[in-house]
mmCIF file of C-alpha atoms and ligand atoms in Angstrom:
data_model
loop_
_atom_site.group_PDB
_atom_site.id
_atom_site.type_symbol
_atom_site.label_atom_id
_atom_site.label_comp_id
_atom_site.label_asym_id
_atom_site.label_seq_id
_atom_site.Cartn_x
_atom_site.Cartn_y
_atom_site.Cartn_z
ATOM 1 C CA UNK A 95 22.113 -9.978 -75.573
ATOM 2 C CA UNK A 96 18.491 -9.847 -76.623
ATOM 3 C CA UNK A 97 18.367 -13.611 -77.502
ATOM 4 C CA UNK A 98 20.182 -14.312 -74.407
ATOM 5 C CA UNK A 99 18.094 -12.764 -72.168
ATOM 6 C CA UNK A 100 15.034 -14.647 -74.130
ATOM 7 C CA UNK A 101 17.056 -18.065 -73.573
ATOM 8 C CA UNK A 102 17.330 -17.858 -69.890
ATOM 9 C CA UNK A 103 13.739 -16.061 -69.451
ATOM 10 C CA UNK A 104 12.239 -19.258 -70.803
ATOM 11 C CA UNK A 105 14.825 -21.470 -68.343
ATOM 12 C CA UNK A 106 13.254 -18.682 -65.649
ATOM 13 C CA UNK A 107 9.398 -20.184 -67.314
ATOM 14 C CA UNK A 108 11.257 -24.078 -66.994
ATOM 15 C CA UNK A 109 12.099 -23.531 -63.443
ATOM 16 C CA UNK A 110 8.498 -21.697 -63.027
ATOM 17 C CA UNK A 111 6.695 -25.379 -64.227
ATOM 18 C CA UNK A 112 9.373 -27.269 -61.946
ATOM 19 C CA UNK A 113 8.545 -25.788 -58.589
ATOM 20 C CA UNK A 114 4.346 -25.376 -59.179
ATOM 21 C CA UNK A 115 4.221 -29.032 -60.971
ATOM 22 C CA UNK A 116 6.195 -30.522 -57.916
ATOM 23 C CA UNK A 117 3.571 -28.648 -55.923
ATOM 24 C CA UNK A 118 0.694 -29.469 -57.665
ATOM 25 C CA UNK A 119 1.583 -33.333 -57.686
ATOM 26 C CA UNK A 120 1.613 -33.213 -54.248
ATOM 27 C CA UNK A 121 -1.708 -32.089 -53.444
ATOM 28 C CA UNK A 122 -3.866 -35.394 -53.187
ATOM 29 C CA UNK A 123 -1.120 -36.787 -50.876
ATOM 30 C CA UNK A 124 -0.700 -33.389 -49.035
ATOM 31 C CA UNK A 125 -4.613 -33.204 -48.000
ATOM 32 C CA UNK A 126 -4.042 -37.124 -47.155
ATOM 33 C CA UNK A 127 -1.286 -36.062 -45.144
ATOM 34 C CA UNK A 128 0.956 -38.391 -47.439
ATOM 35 C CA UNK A 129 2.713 -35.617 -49.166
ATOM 36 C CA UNK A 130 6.620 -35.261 -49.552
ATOM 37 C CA UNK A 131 9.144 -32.560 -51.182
ATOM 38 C CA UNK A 132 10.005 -33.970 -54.740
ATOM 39 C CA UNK A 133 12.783 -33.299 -56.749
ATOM 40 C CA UNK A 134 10.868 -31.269 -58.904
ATOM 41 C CA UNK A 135 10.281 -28.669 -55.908
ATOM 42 C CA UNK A 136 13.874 -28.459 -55.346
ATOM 43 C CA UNK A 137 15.218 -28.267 -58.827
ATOM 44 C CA UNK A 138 12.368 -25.659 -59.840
ATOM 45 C CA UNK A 139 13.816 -23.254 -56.138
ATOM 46 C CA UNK A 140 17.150 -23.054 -57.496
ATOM 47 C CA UNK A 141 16.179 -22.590 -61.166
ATOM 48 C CA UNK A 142 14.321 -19.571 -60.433
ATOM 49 C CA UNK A 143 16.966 -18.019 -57.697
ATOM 50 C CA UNK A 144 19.924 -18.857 -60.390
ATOM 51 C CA UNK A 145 18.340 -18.102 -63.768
ATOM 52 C CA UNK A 146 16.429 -14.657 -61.492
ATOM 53 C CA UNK A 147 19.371 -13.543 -60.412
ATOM 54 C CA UNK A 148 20.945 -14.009 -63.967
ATOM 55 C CA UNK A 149 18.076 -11.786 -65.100
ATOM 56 C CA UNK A 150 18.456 -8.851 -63.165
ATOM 57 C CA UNK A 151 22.315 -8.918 -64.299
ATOM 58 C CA UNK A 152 21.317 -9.033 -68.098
ATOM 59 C CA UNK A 153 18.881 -6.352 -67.840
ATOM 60 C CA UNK A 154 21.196 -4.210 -66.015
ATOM 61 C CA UNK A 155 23.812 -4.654 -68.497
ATOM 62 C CA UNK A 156 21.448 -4.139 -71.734
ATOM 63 C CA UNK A 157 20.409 -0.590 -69.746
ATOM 64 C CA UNK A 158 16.685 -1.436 -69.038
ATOM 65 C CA UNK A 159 15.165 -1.014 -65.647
ATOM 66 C CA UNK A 160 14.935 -3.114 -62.791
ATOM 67 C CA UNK A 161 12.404 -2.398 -59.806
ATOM 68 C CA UNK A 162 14.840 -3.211 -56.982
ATOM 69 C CA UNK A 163 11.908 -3.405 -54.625
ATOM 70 C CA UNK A 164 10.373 -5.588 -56.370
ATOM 71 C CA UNK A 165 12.831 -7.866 -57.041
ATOM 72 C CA UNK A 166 13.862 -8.119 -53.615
ATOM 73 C CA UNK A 167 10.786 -9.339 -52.366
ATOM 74 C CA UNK A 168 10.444 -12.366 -55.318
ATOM 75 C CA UNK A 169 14.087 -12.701 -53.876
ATOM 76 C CA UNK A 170 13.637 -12.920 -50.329
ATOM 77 C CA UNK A 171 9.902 -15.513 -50.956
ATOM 78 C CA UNK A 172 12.288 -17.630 -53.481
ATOM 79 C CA UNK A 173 15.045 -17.908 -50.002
ATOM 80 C CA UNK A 174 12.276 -18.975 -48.116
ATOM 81 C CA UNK A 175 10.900 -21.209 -50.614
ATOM 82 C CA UNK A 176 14.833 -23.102 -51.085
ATOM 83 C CA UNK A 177 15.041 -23.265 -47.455
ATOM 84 C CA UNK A 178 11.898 -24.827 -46.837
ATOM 85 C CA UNK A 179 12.458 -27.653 -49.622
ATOM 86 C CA UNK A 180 15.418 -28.232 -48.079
ATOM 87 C CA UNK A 181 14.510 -28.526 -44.382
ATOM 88 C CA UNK A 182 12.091 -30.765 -45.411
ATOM 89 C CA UNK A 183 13.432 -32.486 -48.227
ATOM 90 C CA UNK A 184 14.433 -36.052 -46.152
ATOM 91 C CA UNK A 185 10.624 -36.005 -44.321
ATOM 92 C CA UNK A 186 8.725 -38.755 -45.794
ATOM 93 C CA UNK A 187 5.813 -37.558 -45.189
ATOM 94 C CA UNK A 188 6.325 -34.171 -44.538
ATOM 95 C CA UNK A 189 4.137 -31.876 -42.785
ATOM 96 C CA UNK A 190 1.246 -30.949 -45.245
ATOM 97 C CA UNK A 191 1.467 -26.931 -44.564
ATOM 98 C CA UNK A 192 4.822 -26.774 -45.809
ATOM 99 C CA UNK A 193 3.372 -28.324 -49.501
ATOM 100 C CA UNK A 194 0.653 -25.434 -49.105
ATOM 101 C CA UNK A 195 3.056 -23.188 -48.158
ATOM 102 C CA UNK A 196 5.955 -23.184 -51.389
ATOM 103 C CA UNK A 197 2.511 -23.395 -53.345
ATOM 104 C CA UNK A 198 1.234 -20.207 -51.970
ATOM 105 C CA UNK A 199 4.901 -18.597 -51.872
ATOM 106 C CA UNK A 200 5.058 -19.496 -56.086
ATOM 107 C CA UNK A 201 2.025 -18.317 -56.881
ATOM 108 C CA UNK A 202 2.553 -14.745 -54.909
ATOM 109 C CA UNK A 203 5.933 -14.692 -56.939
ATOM 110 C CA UNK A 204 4.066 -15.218 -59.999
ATOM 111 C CA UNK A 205 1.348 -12.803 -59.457
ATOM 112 C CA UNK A 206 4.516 -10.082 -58.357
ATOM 113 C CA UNK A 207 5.851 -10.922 -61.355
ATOM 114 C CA UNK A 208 2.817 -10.346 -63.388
ATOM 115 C CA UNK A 209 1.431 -7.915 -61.863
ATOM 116 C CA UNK A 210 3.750 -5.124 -60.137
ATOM 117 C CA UNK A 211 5.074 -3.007 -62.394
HETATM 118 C C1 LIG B 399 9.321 -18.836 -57.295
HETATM 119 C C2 LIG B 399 10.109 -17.932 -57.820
HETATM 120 C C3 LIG B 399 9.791 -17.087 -59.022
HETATM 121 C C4 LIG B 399 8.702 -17.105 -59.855
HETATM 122 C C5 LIG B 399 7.471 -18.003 -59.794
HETATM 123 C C6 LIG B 399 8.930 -16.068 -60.867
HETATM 124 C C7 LIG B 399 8.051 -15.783 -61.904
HETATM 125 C C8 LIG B 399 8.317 -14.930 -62.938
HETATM 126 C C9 LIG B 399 7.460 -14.719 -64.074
HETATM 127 C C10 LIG B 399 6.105 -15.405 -64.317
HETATM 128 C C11 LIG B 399 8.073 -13.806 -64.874
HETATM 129 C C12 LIG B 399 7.571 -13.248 -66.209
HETATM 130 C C13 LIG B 399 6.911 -11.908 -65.991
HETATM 131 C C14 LIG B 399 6.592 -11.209 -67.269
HETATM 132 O O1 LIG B 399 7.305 -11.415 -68.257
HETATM 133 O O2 LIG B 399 5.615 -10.429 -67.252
HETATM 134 C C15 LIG B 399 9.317 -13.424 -64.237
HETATM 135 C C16 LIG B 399 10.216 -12.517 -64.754
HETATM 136 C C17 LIG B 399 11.336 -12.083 -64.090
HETATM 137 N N1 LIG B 399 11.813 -12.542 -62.880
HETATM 138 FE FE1 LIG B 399 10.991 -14.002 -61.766
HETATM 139 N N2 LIG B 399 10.142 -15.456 -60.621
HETATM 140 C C18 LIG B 399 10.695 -16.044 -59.509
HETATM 141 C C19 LIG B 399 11.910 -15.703 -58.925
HETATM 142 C C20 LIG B 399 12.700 -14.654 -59.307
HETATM 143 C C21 LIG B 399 13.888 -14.209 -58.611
HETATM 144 C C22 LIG B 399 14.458 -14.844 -57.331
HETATM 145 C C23 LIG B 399 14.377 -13.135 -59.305
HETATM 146 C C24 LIG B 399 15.581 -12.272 -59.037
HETATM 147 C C25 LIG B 399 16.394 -12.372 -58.033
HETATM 148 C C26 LIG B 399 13.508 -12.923 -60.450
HETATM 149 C C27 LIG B 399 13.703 -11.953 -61.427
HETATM 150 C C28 LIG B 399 12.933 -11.813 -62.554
HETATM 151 C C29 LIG B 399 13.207 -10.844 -63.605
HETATM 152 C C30 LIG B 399 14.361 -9.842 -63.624
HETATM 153 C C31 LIG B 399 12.218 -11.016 -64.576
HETATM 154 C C32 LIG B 399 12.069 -10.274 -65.913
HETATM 155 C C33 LIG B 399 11.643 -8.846 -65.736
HETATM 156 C C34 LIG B 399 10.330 -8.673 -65.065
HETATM 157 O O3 LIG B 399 9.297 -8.962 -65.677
HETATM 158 O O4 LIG B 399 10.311 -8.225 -63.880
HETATM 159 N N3 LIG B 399 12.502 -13.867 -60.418
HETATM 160 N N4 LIG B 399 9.441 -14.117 -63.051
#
């Protein structure tokens, strides 16, 4: 179980690189106003909803603690994050704030992450 729940952590750190690297390879266009949702964006979204949810079920399974509270918040800013790649997804170019917004939506998840406990 251990190694499993190692395995899809790291997919969970894959996923993590996905959705900030689409970001971040959008911000030159995005302050040009050229910026679009990549692939990247989308792919990352999912990873971290499937292999997050995947998580919580592993941990609850091995008997360890999971701070529902928590975890429903990084749930609910990862919804808003899919649904926003995927409005937005055909707009070439898309409206800058939504880049800056799924940037500033990943980050908070990451700093929730790090730093609620
Ligand atoms: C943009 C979306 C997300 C980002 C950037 C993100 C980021 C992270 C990071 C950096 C960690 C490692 C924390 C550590 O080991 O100290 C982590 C762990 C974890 N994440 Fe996420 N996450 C996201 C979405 C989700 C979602 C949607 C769920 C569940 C529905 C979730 C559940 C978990 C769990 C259970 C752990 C391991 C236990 C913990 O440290 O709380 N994550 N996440």
């Amino acid at each position: 179980m251990d190694i499993l729940l190692g395995i899809i952590l790291i997919l969970h750190f894959i996923g993590l690189a996905s959705l900030l690297g689409g970001v971040l390879v959008q911000v030159k266009d995005a302050i040009a106003g050229k910026g679009r949702i990549v692939a990247a964006m989308i792919h990352g979204a999912l990873t971290q909803l499937v292999t997050g949810v995947a998580l919580v079920g592993l941990i609850q399974m091995g008997g360890g603690e999971i701070n529902n509270t928590k975890i429903a918040v990084k749930l609910a800013i990862v919804l808003i994050i899919t649904v926003l790649v995927f409005l937005f997804r055909k707009k070439n170019p898309v409206v800058s704030w939504a880049i800056w917004v799924i940037g500033a939506l990943t980050i908070a998840n990451i700093a929730i992450a790090v730093l609620w406990h």
